[in-house]
Amino acid sequence: MEIEKKYRIKQLPENLDSYEKKIIEQGYLCTNPIVRIRRSNEDYILTYKSKFGIEDKQSQNACISNEVEVPLNETGYEHLKAKVDDHMIAKTRYIIPLTDGLKAELDIFREQLEGLYFVEVEFPSEEAASEFVPPEWFGEDVSRDKRFKNNYLATLDGYQEEMFQ
């Protein structure tokens, strides 16, 4: 089960190059349930996400979904990439340590979504998500805002800041 919150950014953290980063490309084969392919550095992954079985357990503090990841090889990834709906998403993800063993995953988008960035935090429990106090550089909680969901972003031809105001 994945329990996460997503936030806008007030200001980017300093020294981003000092953090672990992943170069990510991802696309969607289906959005209900979500079937996604992703290349993260040199890893290739097929992900299935659904709300099945947890519809009645939605938290007010976080987005919760069932998530299964299966490794792919490069050939399988490229085959599926030709079948994705809409656009591939390109982003750089910075992994920034937070308190209590949590990590911020700061996504800075490239290509058609250049100029967009936000941060996600995954939690071990709903209680941890509820008690989370975001760092000063985090902005508004947009966990429930569909405009910040990657499967929605894949449908956009470009990024315009006013679309996210």
mmCIF file with all atom_site columns, C-alpha atoms in Angstrom, residues 6-10 117-119 137-142 145 147-148 161 164-165:
data_model
loop_
_atom_site.group_PDB
_atom_site.id
_atom_site.type_symbol
_atom_site.label_atom_id
_atom_site.label_alt_id
_atom_site.label_comp_id
_atom_site.label_asym_id
_atom_site.label_entity_id
_atom_site.label_seq_id
_atom_site.pdbx_PDB_ins_code
_atom_site.Cartn_x
_atom_site.Cartn_y
_atom_site.Cartn_z
_atom_site.occupancy
_atom_site.B_iso_or_equiv
_atom_site.pdbx_formal_charge
_atom_site.auth_seq_id
_atom_site.auth_comp_id
_atom_site.auth_asym_id
_atom_site.auth_atom_id
_atom_site.pdbx_PDB_model_num
ATOM 1  C CA . LYS A 1 6   ? 2.135  15.957 -2.495  1.00 0.00 ? 6   LYS A CA 1
ATOM 2  C CA . TYR A 1 7   ? 3.051  19.633 -2.108  1.00 0.00 ? 7   TYR A CA 1
ATOM 3  C CA . ARG A 1 8   ? 3.812  22.699 -4.168  1.00 0.00 ? 8   ARG A CA 1
ATOM 4  C CA . ILE A 1 9   ? 7.210  24.258 -3.535  1.00 0.00 ? 9   ILE A CA 1
ATOM 5  C CA . LYS A 1 10  ? 7.742  27.733 -2.008  1.00 0.00 ? 10  LYS A CA 1
ATOM 6  C CA . TYR A 1 117 ? 7.938  21.102 -10.009 1.00 0.00 ? 117 TYR A CA 1
ATOM 7  C CA . PHE A 1 118 ? 6.485  19.676 -6.805  1.00 0.00 ? 118 PHE A CA 1
ATOM 8  C CA . VAL A 1 119 ? 7.440  17.305 -4.008  1.00 0.00 ? 119 VAL A CA 1
ATOM 9  C CA . TRP A 1 137 ? 10.370 25.078 1.745   1.00 0.00 ? 137 TRP A CA 1
ATOM 10 C CA . PHE A 1 138 ? 7.179  23.053 1.102   1.00 0.00 ? 138 PHE A CA 1
ATOM 11 C CA . GLY A 1 139 ? 4.093  24.954 -0.042  1.00 0.00 ? 139 GLY A CA 1
ATOM 12 C CA . GLU A 1 140 ? 0.409  24.092 -0.305  1.00 0.00 ? 140 GLU A CA 1
ATOM 13 C CA . ASP A 1 141 ? -0.714 20.468 0.060   1.00 0.00 ? 141 ASP A CA 1
ATOM 14 C CA . VAL A 1 142 ? -2.026 19.420 -3.373  1.00 0.00 ? 142 VAL A CA 1
ATOM 15 C CA . ASP A 1 145 ? -5.636 18.090 -6.706  1.00 0.00 ? 145 ASP A CA 1
ATOM 16 C CA . ARG A 1 147 ? -3.798 18.612 -11.801 1.00 0.00 ? 147 ARG A CA 1
ATOM 17 C CA . PHE A 1 148 ? -0.742 17.372 -9.920  1.00 0.00 ? 148 PHE A CA 1
ATOM 18 C CA . GLU A 1 161 ? 1.814  28.267 -14.769 1.00 0.00 ? 161 GLU A CA 1
ATOM 19 C CA . PHE A 1 164 ? -1.903 25.479 -11.754 1.00 0.00 ? 164 PHE A CA 1
ATOM 20 C CA . GLN A 1 165 ? -2.919 28.608 -9.853  1.00 0.00 ? 165 GLN A CA 1
#
